[in-house]
Coordinates of C-alpha atoms in Angstrom, one line a residue:
M1 CA 0.7 -47.4 0.3
I2 CA 3.8 -46.4 1.7
K3 CA 5.0 -45.2 4.4
N4 CA 6.2 -41.6 5.1
S5 CA 10.3 -42.3 5.1
E6 CA 11.2 -38.7 5.1
P7 CA 13.5 -38.0 8.1
K8 CA 13.0 -36.0 10.6
I9 CA 12.0 -32.3 10.7
A10 CA 14.1 -29.7 13.0
S11 CA 10.9 -28.1 15.0
T12 CA 12.1 -24.6 14.3
S13 CA 12.4 -25.4 10.6
A14 CA 8.9 -26.8 10.0
A15 CA 7.7 -23.8 12.4
S16 CA 9.7 -21.0 10.4
I17 CA 6.7 -22.3 7.7
V18 CA 3.7 -20.8 9.1
F19 CA 5.9 -17.2 9.0
F20 CA 5.2 -17.5 4.6
L21 CA 2.0 -19.1 4.8
S22 CA 0.7 -16.0 6.8
K23 CA 2.1 -13.9 3.6
G24 CA 1.6 -15.6 1.2
T25 CA -2.2 -14.7 -0.3
F26 CA -0.8 -10.4 0.6
L27 CA 1.4 -9.9 -2.7
G28 CA -1.3 -8.6 -5.0
I29 CA -3.7 -9.9 -3.3
G30 CA -4.5 -9.0 0.6
T31 CA -2.4 -5.6 0.7
Y32 CA -4.9 -4.3 -2.2
V33 CA -8.1 -5.7 -0.9
I34 CA -7.5 -4.9 2.5
F35 CA -6.8 -1.1 1.8
K36 CA -9.7 -1.2 -0.7
I37 CA -11.9 -2.4 2.8
A38 CA -10.2 -0.1 5.6
K39 CA -8.5 2.6 4.0
T40 CA -6.8 4.5 6.3
S41 CA -8.0 2.1 8.7
A42 CA -6.1 -0.6 7.6
Y43 CA -3.7 -0.8 9.6
I44 CA -6.4 -1.0 12.7
S45 CA -7.9 -3.9 10.8
M46 CA -4.6 -5.5 10.9
I47 CA -4.0 -5.2 14.3
L48 CA -7.8 -6.1 15.4
A49 CA -7.1 -9.0 12.8
F50 CA -4.6 -10.5 14.9
L51 CA -5.8 -10.0 18.3
I52 CA -9.0 -12.0 17.0
G53 CA -6.9 -14.4 14.8
I54 CA -5.0 -16.1 17.7
I55 CA -8.6 -18.1 18.6
P56 CA -8.9 -19.7 15.1
F57 CA -4.6 -20.6 15.0
A58 CA -5.1 -22.2 18.4
M59 CA -7.4 -24.7 17.1
N60 CA -5.2 -25.5 14.5
M61 CA -2.2 -25.8 17.1
Y62 CA -4.8 -28.3 19.3
I63 CA -5.0 -30.4 16.3
L64 CA -1.9 -30.0 15.4
K65 CA -1.3 -31.2 19.4
H66 CA -4.0 -33.9 19.7
T67 CA -3.4 -35.9 16.2
K68 CA -0.9 -38.8 17.8
G69 CA 1.2 -37.3 15.0
N70 CA -0.4 -37.9 12.0
N71 CA -0.4 -34.8 9.3
I72 CA -4.0 -33.5 8.7
I73 CA -5.0 -35.9 5.7
D74 CA -4.3 -39.3 7.8
T75 CA -6.0 -37.4 10.9
I76 CA -9.1 -36.4 8.4
D77 CA -9.1 -40.1 8.0
I78 CA -8.5 -41.6 11.3
A79 CA -11.3 -39.0 13.1
F80 CA -13.9 -39.7 11.0
G81 CA -13.5 -42.9 8.7
K82 CA -12.6 -44.1 5.9
K83 CA -15.2 -43.2 3.6
L84 CA -16.2 -39.8 5.0
G85 CA -12.7 -39.5 5.4
F86 CA -11.7 -39.9 1.4
I87 CA -14.1 -37.4 0.9
M88 CA -13.2 -34.7 2.8
N89 CA -9.6 -35.1 1.6
L90 CA -10.8 -35.6 -1.8
I91 CA -12.3 -31.6 -1.5
F92 CA -9.6 -30.3 0.4
S93 CA -7.1 -31.3 -2.5
I94 CA -9.0 -29.9 -4.8
F95 CA -9.6 -26.9 -3.2
F96 CA -5.9 -26.5 -2.3
F97 CA -5.0 -27.2 -5.8
A98 CA -7.5 -24.3 -7.1
F99 CA -6.4 -22.2 -4.2
A100 CA -2.9 -22.7 -5.5
T101 CA -3.9 -21.5 -9.6
V102 CA -5.2 -18.7 -8.2
L103 CA -2.4 -17.6 -6.2
I104 CA 0.1 -18.7 -9.7
Y105 CA -2.1 -16.1 -11.9
N106 CA -1.6 -13.7 -9.7
F107 CA 2.3 -14.3 -9.1
I108 CA 2.7 -14.2 -12.9
S109 CA 0.9 -11.6 -13.4
F110 CA 3.5 -9.8 -10.9
I111 CA 6.2 -11.2 -12.5
D112 CA 5.0 -9.7 -16.2
I113 CA 3.8 -6.6 -15.0
N114 CA 6.9 -5.5 -12.6
Y115 CA 9.8 -7.5 -14.2
M116 CA 9.4 -8.9 -17.8
P117 CA 6.5 -7.0 -19.2
E118 CA 7.8 -7.8 -23.1
T119 CA 8.8 -11.9 -22.0
S120 CA 5.5 -14.3 -23.1
K121 CA 4.0 -15.5 -19.8
L122 CA 4.9 -19.2 -21.0
Y123 CA 8.1 -18.5 -20.4
I124 CA 7.6 -17.4 -16.7
A125 CA 5.3 -20.2 -16.4
V126 CA 7.6 -23.2 -17.6
F127 CA 9.8 -21.6 -14.8
M128 CA 7.0 -21.9 -12.4
I129 CA 6.8 -25.4 -13.2
I130 CA 10.5 -26.4 -12.4
I131 CA 10.3 -24.3 -9.5
L132 CA 6.9 -25.8 -8.1
A133 CA 8.0 -29.7 -9.0
Y134 CA 11.5 -29.4 -7.8
M135 CA 10.4 -28.2 -4.2
M136 CA 7.5 -30.4 -4.4
S137 CA 10.0 -33.5 -5.2
K138 CA 12.2 -32.8 -1.9
G139 CA 9.4 -32.9 0.4
L140 CA 8.5 -31.3 3.1
N141 CA 12.2 -31.3 5.3
A142 CA 13.7 -29.5 2.2
I143 CA 10.9 -26.8 2.4
A144 CA 11.0 -26.6 5.9
N145 CA 14.7 -25.9 5.8
A146 CA 14.6 -23.4 2.8
S147 CA 11.4 -21.3 5.1
Q148 CA 14.1 -21.8 8.0
M149 CA 16.8 -19.9 6.1
F150 CA 15.0 -17.2 4.3
L151 CA 13.3 -16.8 7.3
F152 CA 16.3 -15.0 8.5
V153 CA 17.1 -12.8 5.0
S154 CA 13.0 -11.9 6.1
I155 CA 13.8 -10.5 9.2
I156 CA 16.9 -8.6 7.9
I157 CA 15.3 -7.2 4.8
L158 CA 12.6 -6.3 7.2
L159 CA 14.9 -4.2 9.3
L160 CA 16.3 -2.6 6.3
T161 CA 13.3 -1.7 4.4
I162 CA 12.3 -0.2 8.5
F163 CA 15.3 1.9 8.2
G164 CA 15.5 2.8 5.0
M165 CA 11.5 4.5 4.7
I166 CA 12.4 6.7 7.8
S167 CA 12.6 9.7 5.6
S168 CA 9.2 8.3 3.6
I169 CA 7.3 8.4 6.4
D170 CA 4.7 10.6 6.6
V171 CA 2.4 10.8 9.9
N172 CA 0.0 12.6 8.6
N173 CA -1.2 9.7 6.4
L174 CA -1.9 7.9 9.5
M175 CA -4.9 10.2 10.4
P176 CA -7.4 10.1 10.8
A177 CA -7.0 6.4 12.2
F178 CA -10.7 5.5 12.4
E179 CA -11.7 7.6 9.2
S180 CA -13.2 4.4 8.5
P181 CA -16.8 3.3 9.5
K182 CA -16.3 0.8 12.7
L183 CA -18.1 -2.2 10.3
Q184 CA -15.6 -1.7 7.4
I185 CA -12.6 -2.1 9.8
L186 CA -14.7 -5.0 11.5
R187 CA -14.5 -6.4 7.4
G188 CA -11.1 -5.7 7.2
A189 CA -9.7 -7.5 10.1
T190 CA -12.0 -10.7 9.0
T191 CA -11.0 -10.9 5.9
A192 CA -7.2 -10.3 7.2
I193 CA -7.6 -13.7 9.3
G194 CA -9.2 -15.1 6.3
L195 CA -6.2 -14.5 4.5
S196 CA -3.9 -14.5 6.4
I197 CA -4.7 -17.2 9.9
L198 CA -6.8 -19.4 8.3
P199 CA -4.0 -20.5 5.7
T200 CA -2.2 -21.9 8.3
F201 CA -4.2 -24.4 8.0
L202 CA -1.7 -26.3 6.0
I203 CA 1.2 -26.3 8.7
N204 CA -0.7 -29.4 10.1
L205 CA 0.9 -31.4 6.8
I206 CA 3.7 -31.3 8.8
G207 CA 2.6 -34.1 12.0
T208 CA 4.6 -34.0 14.9
N209 CA 5.7 -37.9 14.2
I210 CA 8.1 -36.3 12.0
V211 CA 9.3 -33.3 13.4
D212 CA 12.5 -33.7 16.3
D213 CA 10.9 -31.9 19.6
K214 CA 6.5 -32.2 19.7
N215 CA 6.3 -29.3 22.3
K216 CA 8.8 -27.1 20.7
Y217 CA 7.5 -27.5 17.5
I218 CA 4.0 -26.1 18.7
K219 CA 5.5 -23.4 20.8
S220 CA 7.8 -22.3 18.0
C221 CA 4.3 -22.0 15.6
Y222 CA 2.8 -19.5 18.2
K223 CA 6.2 -17.6 18.1
M224 CA 5.6 -17.6 14.4
Y225 CA 2.7 -16.1 14.6
G226 CA 3.7 -13.2 16.7
L227 CA 6.6 -12.3 14.6
V228 CA 4.0 -12.6 11.3
A229 CA 1.6 -9.9 13.1
L230 CA 4.2 -7.5 14.4
E231 CA 5.7 -7.7 10.4
L232 CA 2.4 -6.8 8.7
I233 CA 1.2 -4.6 10.8
V234 CA 4.4 -2.4 10.5
L235 CA 3.9 -3.5 6.8
F236 CA 0.8 -1.5 6.4
T237 CA 2.0 1.1 8.5
L238 CA 5.0 2.0 6.2
C239 CA 2.9 1.7 3.0
L240 CA -0.1 3.6 4.2
S241 CA 2.8 6.4 5.8
A242 CA 4.5 6.3 2.9
L243 CA 2.4 6.5 0.3
G244 CA -1.0 8.0 1.4
I245 CA -4.3 6.0 0.5
N246 CA -4.4 8.2 -2.4
L247 CA -1.3 6.6 -4.3
I248 CA -2.4 3.1 -2.6
S249 CA -5.6 3.2 -3.7
I250 CA -5.3 3.3 -7.6
N251 CA -2.4 0.3 -6.9
K252 CA -2.3 -3.0 -6.9
Y253 CA 0.8 -4.3 -5.5
P254 CA 1.6 -1.0 -2.3
E255 CA 4.0 -3.0 -0.3
Y256 CA 6.0 -3.0 -3.8
L257 CA 5.9 0.4 -4.4
A258 CA 6.2 0.8 -1.2
L259 CA 9.9 -0.3 -1.6
T260 CA 10.7 2.3 -4.1
K261 CA 11.0 4.6 -1.2
V262 CA 13.8 2.5 0.6
N263 CA 16.4 4.3 -0.1
I264 CA 19.8 3.3 2.6
L265 CA 22.4 6.1 2.7
N266 CA 21.9 7.2 -0.2
L267 CA 23.6 3.8 -1.6
V268 CA 21.2 1.1 -2.5
K269 CA 18.3 3.4 -4.7
R270 CA 17.2 -0.2 -6.3
V271 CA 16.9 -1.9 -3.0
Q272 CA 13.1 -2.9 -3.8
N273 CA 14.0 -5.2 -6.9
I274 CA 16.4 -6.8 -3.8
I275 CA 13.2 -7.1 -0.9
A276 CA 10.8 -8.6 -4.1
V277 CA 12.5 -11.6 -3.7
Q278 CA 11.3 -11.8 0.1
L279 CA 8.0 -10.9 -1.5
S280 CA 8.1 -13.9 -4.0
Y281 CA 9.0 -15.9 -1.7
N282 CA 6.4 -16.1 0.8
V283 CA 4.0 -16.6 -2.6
I284 CA 5.9 -19.4 -3.9
I285 CA 5.8 -21.1 -0.1
L286 CA 2.0 -21.4 0.4
V287 CA 1.7 -22.5 -3.4
V288 CA 3.8 -25.4 -2.6
M289 CA 2.5 -26.4 0.8
S290 CA -1.2 -26.0 -1.0
L291 CA -0.1 -28.6 -3.5
M292 CA 1.8 -30.5 -1.5
Y293 CA -1.7 -31.2 -0.3
P294 CA -3.3 -33.1 -3.3
F295 CA -0.1 -34.6 -3.6
K296 CA 0.3 -36.5 0.0
N297 CA -3.2 -37.2 -0.6
I298 CA -2.9 -39.5 -3.7
E299 CA 1.1 -40.5 -2.8
R300 CA -0.7 -42.6 0.0
Y301 CA -1.8 -44.4 -3.0
I302 CA 1.5 -44.9 -5.1
K303 CA 2.9 -48.6 -4.4
K304 CA 6.2 -47.7 -6.7
E305 CA 8.4 -44.8 -6.0
K306 CA 9.7 -44.2 -9.7
K307 CA 5.8 -43.1 -10.3
K308 CA 6.3 -40.5 -8.1
P309 CA 7.9 -37.6 -10.3
L310 CA 4.6 -38.4 -12.8
V311 CA 2.0 -37.2 -9.7
Y312 CA 4.1 -33.8 -8.7
F313 CA 4.7 -33.1 -12.7
G314 CA 1.4 -33.3 -13.1
I315 CA 0.0 -31.6 -10.5
S316 CA 2.7 -28.3 -10.9
I317 CA 1.7 -28.6 -14.8
S318 CA -1.9 -28.6 -14.2
S319 CA -2.1 -26.0 -12.0
V320 CA 0.3 -23.2 -14.1
V321 CA -1.4 -24.2 -17.3
L322 CA -4.9 -23.7 -15.9
S323 CA -3.5 -20.4 -14.1
L324 CA -3.3 -19.0 -17.5
Y325 CA -6.8 -19.5 -18.3
I326 CA -8.7 -18.9 -15.1
F327 CA -9.5 -15.2 -15.7
P328 CA -9.7 -13.7 -18.9
N329 CA -8.3 -10.4 -17.8
M330 CA -6.9 -8.5 -14.6
T331 CA -9.7 -6.4 -14.3
K332 CA -12.0 -10.0 -14.0
A333 CA -9.3 -10.8 -11.5
N334 CA -9.5 -8.0 -9.5
L335 CA -13.1 -8.1 -9.2
F336 CA -12.9 -11.9 -8.1
Y337 CA -10.3 -11.4 -6.0
I338 CA -11.7 -7.9 -3.9
E339 CA -15.2 -9.6 -3.7
Y340 CA -15.4 -13.1 -4.0
F341 CA -11.4 -14.7 -3.3
P342 CA -11.8 -13.6 0.9
I343 CA -15.2 -14.7 1.2
V344 CA -14.6 -18.2 -0.5
L345 CA -11.5 -18.5 1.1
G346 CA -12.3 -17.7 4.8
A347 CA -15.9 -19.7 4.6
F348 CA -14.1 -23.0 3.4
L349 CA -11.1 -23.0 5.8
G350 CA -13.0 -21.7 8.6
F351 CA -16.4 -24.0 8.1
F352 CA -13.9 -27.1 8.0
L353 CA -11.5 -26.1 11.2
L354 CA -14.1 -25.9 12.9
V355 CA -15.8 -29.5 12.1
I356 CA -12.3 -31.0 12.4
F357 CA -11.8 -28.9 15.7
F358 CA -14.8 -29.9 17.3
R359 CA -14.5 -33.9 16.0
I360 CA -11.2 -34.6 17.3
M361 CA -12.0 -32.0 20.7
Y362 CA -14.7 -34.8 21.4
I363 CA -12.9 -38.0 20.4
E364 CA -10.4 -36.6 23.2
K365 CA -13.2 -36.4 25.6
K366 CA -14.6 -39.3 24.9
K367 CA -11.2 -40.6 25.5
K368 CA -10.9 -39.2 28.4
T369 CA -14.6 -40.3 29.8
L370 CA -13.7 -44.0 29.3
N371 CA -10.2 -43.6 30.8
N372 CA -12.1 -42.5 33.9
T373 CA -14.4 -44.9 33.7
F374 CA -11.9 -47.8 33.7
D375 CA -10.0 -45.9 36.3
S376 CA -13.0 -45.6 38.9
D377 CA -13.9 -49.5 38.1
S378 CA -9.8 -50.5 38.9
V379 CA -10.1 -48.7 42.0
E380 CA -13.7 -50.5 42.9
T381 CA -12.5 -54.1 41.8
R382 CA -9.5 -53.4 44.0

């Protein structure tokens, strides 16, 4: 096995990835699905999601803190043993590969519909392969640095979006806030947790042994959680107030449509095309981090450095090509996104998050018990 030779990653750069992992499923999926479920109460569902979601996120941080600096792949091997660990990592690798494939289909459809309707999807797919393979080849350090840079851009764009949409806001569109049944509001919240908070599990690919400051890294992750919560709540509120639930319900990309309302001092009327780059980056980072799981899992067994390009190109090509064939049409895809995707994603990541969390907590408790026993024996001997 080849040991990780990547340079230390700045803790704030690594933590900035959380910001994009939390938003990667929303373009054409999360926003669309949650509005379908909770309707005018969607922003209430988002507030509730991030209040409840701090629990699974804190579990993620606990895992990150108590893994002796290892990434999640090595942690699973250590915590569950080589055989069971190998099976679990294989399952995770397949799952995240499939997860990335579904996201790629949605992203290519977004580009095809909004930017290149007359261009063959094959050309878009080739472009995606190049982007994914390039980013994977540069490693987690480069991904983290790029994320931190784009984080500042995202914040600026968000502020410009809020400022540019003030004239389009209609508070009446937010009422009544509790029009949907409580069960639907709760379902919207749990869907948001599955789509936004649970994917942050992938931050565990960056173990604390490759960041420059462990404590700062974890604190920064919590800050990113708060920041993304604020942005998504604002996003849902702006979409609803600017468009209204009737228009939102018939559009697959309500957040993108809302950007057409942006008008900054009447000078930039097509600023949504610039802002759409930020929406795209959310997806790309989540896809790359998802594909990094199978890549990092396979990488451990590669003895020759020159064979690595075969792996990340193979993973990128396979995922993009499969994405072109997984759904026969957009109708089938939308049905999957609404009925199955949030449930499968939430159930899988939720279940394994609990399993890994309690296993590590059990190991830590056992260590403390042994240490206390040892200290007691030492005192008695003296």
